[in-house]
């Protein structure tokens, strides 16, 4: 993989002691990068042996329609990052919620985050439709029906498991209570309401 070789070379040239583990699968290629000393250099840890693990996923057949933005970031050093806009990211999250074979607390927590923004983030529906068509078969689901489809998925989910799943990843574990069924029902009901 050319991109992985370049990444390893660039990390080495930047002075980072990194190891890379590769998982070769299609269509999403996955690499785990473990880098020593970066946490200490960034002032995030006092333990020189502590390693930062980063998971990189490359979709080799992404559906068309995502909106890509470029942002200049200055934190410790300046760099440019290309990223999807919030509506496209939300569409990707909805795709995961609708197609992942098992429920993940972080997916539902992210849904609450998107819908609690003011104004609430609305998904990039053309992008979501293409993703659903690609993975589920053309015409099987309508992207615009996502609130109804998620309510059907939620009916089969034990929300206590979602809460336990996401708690270890939260700065304030009590925030996992946002995934109580009454809150998720409210988010989905508000999502189904026509916008003024």
Short mmCIF file of C-alpha atoms in Angstrom, two decimals:
data_model
loop_
_atom_site.label_atom_id
_atom_site.label_comp_id
_atom_site.label_asym_id
_atom_site.label_seq_id
_atom_site.Cartn_x
_atom_site.Cartn_y
_atom_site.Cartn_z
CA UNK A 1 0.00 0.00 0.00
CA UNK A 2 1.63 3.21 -1.20
CA UNK A 3 -0.22 5.45 1.27
CA UNK A 4 0.91 3.30 4.19
CA UNK A 5 4.55 3.29 3.04
CA UNK A 6 4.43 7.09 2.73
CA UNK A 7 2.88 7.43 6.18
CA UNK A 8 5.58 5.25 7.76
CA UNK A 9 8.33 7.16 5.94
CA UNK A 10 6.89 10.57 6.93
CA UNK A 11 6.61 9.55 10.59
CA UNK A 12 10.19 8.29 10.57
CA UNK A 13 11.46 11.49 8.91
CA UNK A 14 9.60 13.55 11.52
CA UNK A 15 11.50 11.66 14.23
CA UNK A 16 8.69 9.48 15.54
CA UNK A 17 9.33 5.91 16.65
CA UNK A 18 6.24 4.25 15.17
CA UNK A 19 4.98 0.76 14.46
CA UNK A 20 2.25 0.04 11.94
CA UNK A 21 -0.07 -2.98 11.88
CA UNK A 22 -2.03 -3.51 8.70
CA UNK A 23 -5.37 -5.29 8.22
CA UNK A 24 -5.92 -5.99 4.53
CA UNK A 25 -9.64 -6.11 3.82
CA UNK A 26 -12.00 -4.67 1.26
CA UNK A 27 -13.46 -2.17 0.72
CA UNK A 28 -12.17 -0.44 3.88
CA UNK A 29 -8.44 -0.82 4.50
CA UNK A 30 -7.34 -0.47 8.13
CA UNK A 31 -4.01 0.36 9.76
CA UNK A 32 -3.13 0.78 13.44
CA UNK A 33 -0.26 3.19 14.09
CA UNK A 34 1.43 3.21 17.49
CA UNK A 35 3.76 6.12 18.19
CA UNK A 36 5.96 6.56 21.23
CA UNK A 37 6.91 9.96 22.71
CA UNK A 38 4.20 11.97 20.94
CA UNK A 39 2.02 12.18 24.07
CA UNK A 40 4.96 13.47 26.12
CA UNK A 41 5.99 15.98 23.43
CA UNK A 42 2.43 17.30 23.24
CA UNK A 43 2.30 17.66 27.04
CA UNK A 44 -0.51 15.13 27.34
CA UNK A 45 1.41 12.53 29.38
CA UNK A 46 4.36 12.37 31.74
CA UNK A 47 5.11 8.74 30.85
CA UNK A 48 7.74 8.48 28.07
CA UNK A 49 6.86 4.85 27.35
CA UNK A 50 3.15 5.55 26.83
CA UNK A 51 2.16 5.11 23.18
CA UNK A 52 -0.55 6.80 21.19
CA UNK A 53 -2.56 4.39 19.02
CA UNK A 54 -4.28 5.77 15.94
CA UNK A 55 -6.63 3.81 13.74
CA UNK A 56 -6.63 4.86 10.08
CA UNK A 57 -9.38 3.63 7.77
CA UNK A 58 -9.32 4.17 4.01
CA UNK A 59 -12.54 3.50 2.09
CA UNK A 60 -11.41 2.32 -1.34
CA UNK A 61 -14.91 2.69 -2.82
CA UNK A 62 -16.54 5.65 -1.04
CA UNK A 63 -20.00 6.59 -2.25
CA UNK A 64 -20.16 9.88 -4.13
CA UNK A 65 -21.77 12.98 -2.70
CA UNK A 66 -19.87 13.90 0.46
CA UNK A 67 -18.92 17.55 0.83
CA UNK A 68 -15.20 17.94 1.50
CA UNK A 69 -13.82 21.03 3.27
CA UNK A 70 -10.23 22.10 3.90
CA UNK A 71 -9.27 23.64 7.24
CA UNK A 72 -5.99 25.11 8.44
CA UNK A 73 -5.29 24.00 12.01
CA UNK A 74 -2.68 25.49 14.35
CA UNK A 75 -2.12 23.36 17.45
CA UNK A 76 1.52 22.70 18.36
CA UNK A 77 2.21 23.13 14.61
CA UNK A 78 0.23 24.27 11.55
CA UNK A 79 -1.26 21.85 9.05
CA UNK A 80 -4.11 21.56 6.57
CA UNK A 81 -6.72 18.85 6.90
CA UNK A 82 -9.33 17.79 4.37
CA UNK A 83 -12.52 16.61 6.04
CA UNK A 84 -16.20 16.09 5.42
CA UNK A 85 -18.69 18.73 6.51
CA UNK A 86 -21.05 17.97 9.41
CA UNK A 87 -24.03 16.94 7.21
CA UNK A 88 -21.83 14.41 5.37
CA UNK A 89 -20.36 13.12 8.64
CA UNK A 90 -23.85 12.73 10.05
CA UNK A 91 -24.90 10.82 6.92
CA UNK A 92 -21.98 8.45 7.51
CA UNK A 93 -23.04 7.99 11.13
CA UNK A 94 -26.63 7.30 10.07
CA UNK A 95 -25.33 4.73 7.60
CA UNK A 96 -23.46 3.00 10.44
CA UNK A 97 -26.53 3.11 12.69
CA UNK A 98 -28.72 1.63 9.96
CA UNK A 99 -26.36 -1.06 8.69
CA UNK A 100 -23.98 -2.11 11.49
CA UNK A 101 -24.99 -5.63 12.56
CA UNK A 102 -24.64 -4.80 16.26
CA UNK A 103 -25.53 -1.63 18.17
CA UNK A 104 -22.68 0.60 19.38
CA UNK A 105 -23.16 3.14 22.13
CA UNK A 106 -20.86 5.65 20.45
CA UNK A 107 -23.00 5.65 17.29
CA UNK A 108 -26.13 6.56 19.25
CA UNK A 109 -24.20 9.08 21.37
CA UNK A 110 -22.93 10.75 18.19
CA UNK A 111 -26.50 10.92 16.85
CA UNK A 112 -27.53 12.81 20.00
CA UNK A 113 -24.56 15.14 19.51
CA UNK A 114 -25.47 15.93 15.87
CA UNK A 115 -29.12 16.53 16.68
CA UNK A 116 -28.38 18.64 19.79
CA UNK A 117 -26.42 21.26 17.79
CA UNK A 118 -28.25 24.52 17.24
CA UNK A 119 -29.54 24.37 14.63
CA UNK A 120 -29.58 20.56 14.55
CA UNK A 121 -27.36 19.05 11.88
CA UNK A 122 -29.41 17.68 8.98
CA UNK A 123 -27.82 14.78 7.11
CA UNK A 124 -26.50 14.96 3.57
CA UNK A 125 -29.34 12.84 2.15
CA UNK A 126 -27.91 12.26 -1.36
CA UNK A 127 -24.70 10.94 0.22
CA UNK A 128 -26.66 8.75 2.67
CA UNK A 129 -28.80 7.41 -0.18
CA UNK A 130 -25.74 6.43 -2.23
CA UNK A 131 -24.17 4.74 0.81
CA UNK A 132 -27.36 2.78 1.53
CA UNK A 133 -27.73 1.79 -2.13
CA UNK A 134 -24.10 0.65 -2.21
CA UNK A 135 -24.31 -1.55 0.90
CA UNK A 136 -27.96 -2.57 1.09
CA UNK A 137 -28.99 -2.67 -2.56
CA UNK A 138 -30.43 0.10 -4.72
CA UNK A 139 -33.92 1.18 -3.72
CA UNK A 140 -34.12 -0.95 -0.57
CA UNK A 141 -34.23 2.07 1.78
CA UNK A 142 -35.04 5.76 1.30
CA UNK A 143 -32.50 8.02 3.00
CA UNK A 144 -35.24 10.52 3.86
CA UNK A 145 -36.88 7.82 6.02
CA UNK A 146 -33.90 7.66 8.38
CA UNK A 147 -35.85 8.75 11.53
CA UNK A 148 -38.43 5.98 11.00
CA UNK A 149 -35.76 3.41 10.15
CA UNK A 150 -33.79 4.32 13.29
CA UNK A 151 -36.90 4.09 15.47
CA UNK A 152 -37.37 0.53 14.20
CA UNK A 153 -33.71 -0.28 15.01
CA UNK A 154 -33.99 1.34 18.43
CA UNK A 155 -37.01 -0.80 19.30
CA UNK A 156 -34.75 -3.87 19.22
CA UNK A 157 -31.90 -2.30 21.23
CA UNK A 158 -31.30 -2.66 24.96
CA UNK A 159 -30.31 0.91 25.85
CA UNK A 160 -28.57 -0.17 29.07
CA UNK A 161 -26.02 -1.97 26.87
CA UNK A 162 -25.52 1.23 24.84
CA UNK A 163 -24.88 3.18 28.04
CA UNK A 164 -22.36 0.63 29.33
CA UNK A 165 -20.67 0.56 25.93
CA UNK A 166 -20.05 4.31 25.71
CA UNK A 167 -19.32 5.16 29.39
CA UNK A 168 -15.58 4.30 29.32
CA UNK A 169 -15.01 6.72 26.42
CA UNK A 170 -16.64 9.77 27.98
CA UNK A 171 -14.85 12.46 29.95
CA UNK A 172 -17.97 12.62 32.13
CA UNK A 173 -19.36 9.03 32.24
CA UNK A 174 -22.66 10.37 33.61
CA UNK A 175 -23.28 11.82 30.12
CA UNK A 176 -24.00 8.26 28.97
CA UNK A 177 -27.46 8.75 30.48
CA UNK A 178 -28.27 10.69 27.31
CA UNK A 179 -28.74 7.24 25.77
CA UNK A 180 -31.72 6.38 27.94
CA UNK A 181 -34.61 5.31 25.73
CA UNK A 182 -36.75 8.36 26.55
CA UNK A 183 -33.96 10.67 25.31
CA UNK A 184 -33.32 8.70 22.12
CA UNK A 185 -37.06 8.59 21.42
CA UNK A 186 -37.18 12.39 21.82
CA UNK A 187 -34.23 12.89 19.45
CA UNK A 188 -35.84 10.69 16.81
CA UNK A 189 -39.28 12.27 17.24
CA UNK A 190 -37.78 15.75 16.78
CA UNK A 191 -35.86 14.49 13.74
CA UNK A 192 -39.08 13.34 12.10
CA UNK A 193 -40.81 16.71 12.50
CA UNK A 194 -41.00 18.84 9.36
CA UNK A 195 -38.64 21.83 9.48
CA UNK A 196 -40.09 25.30 9.27
#
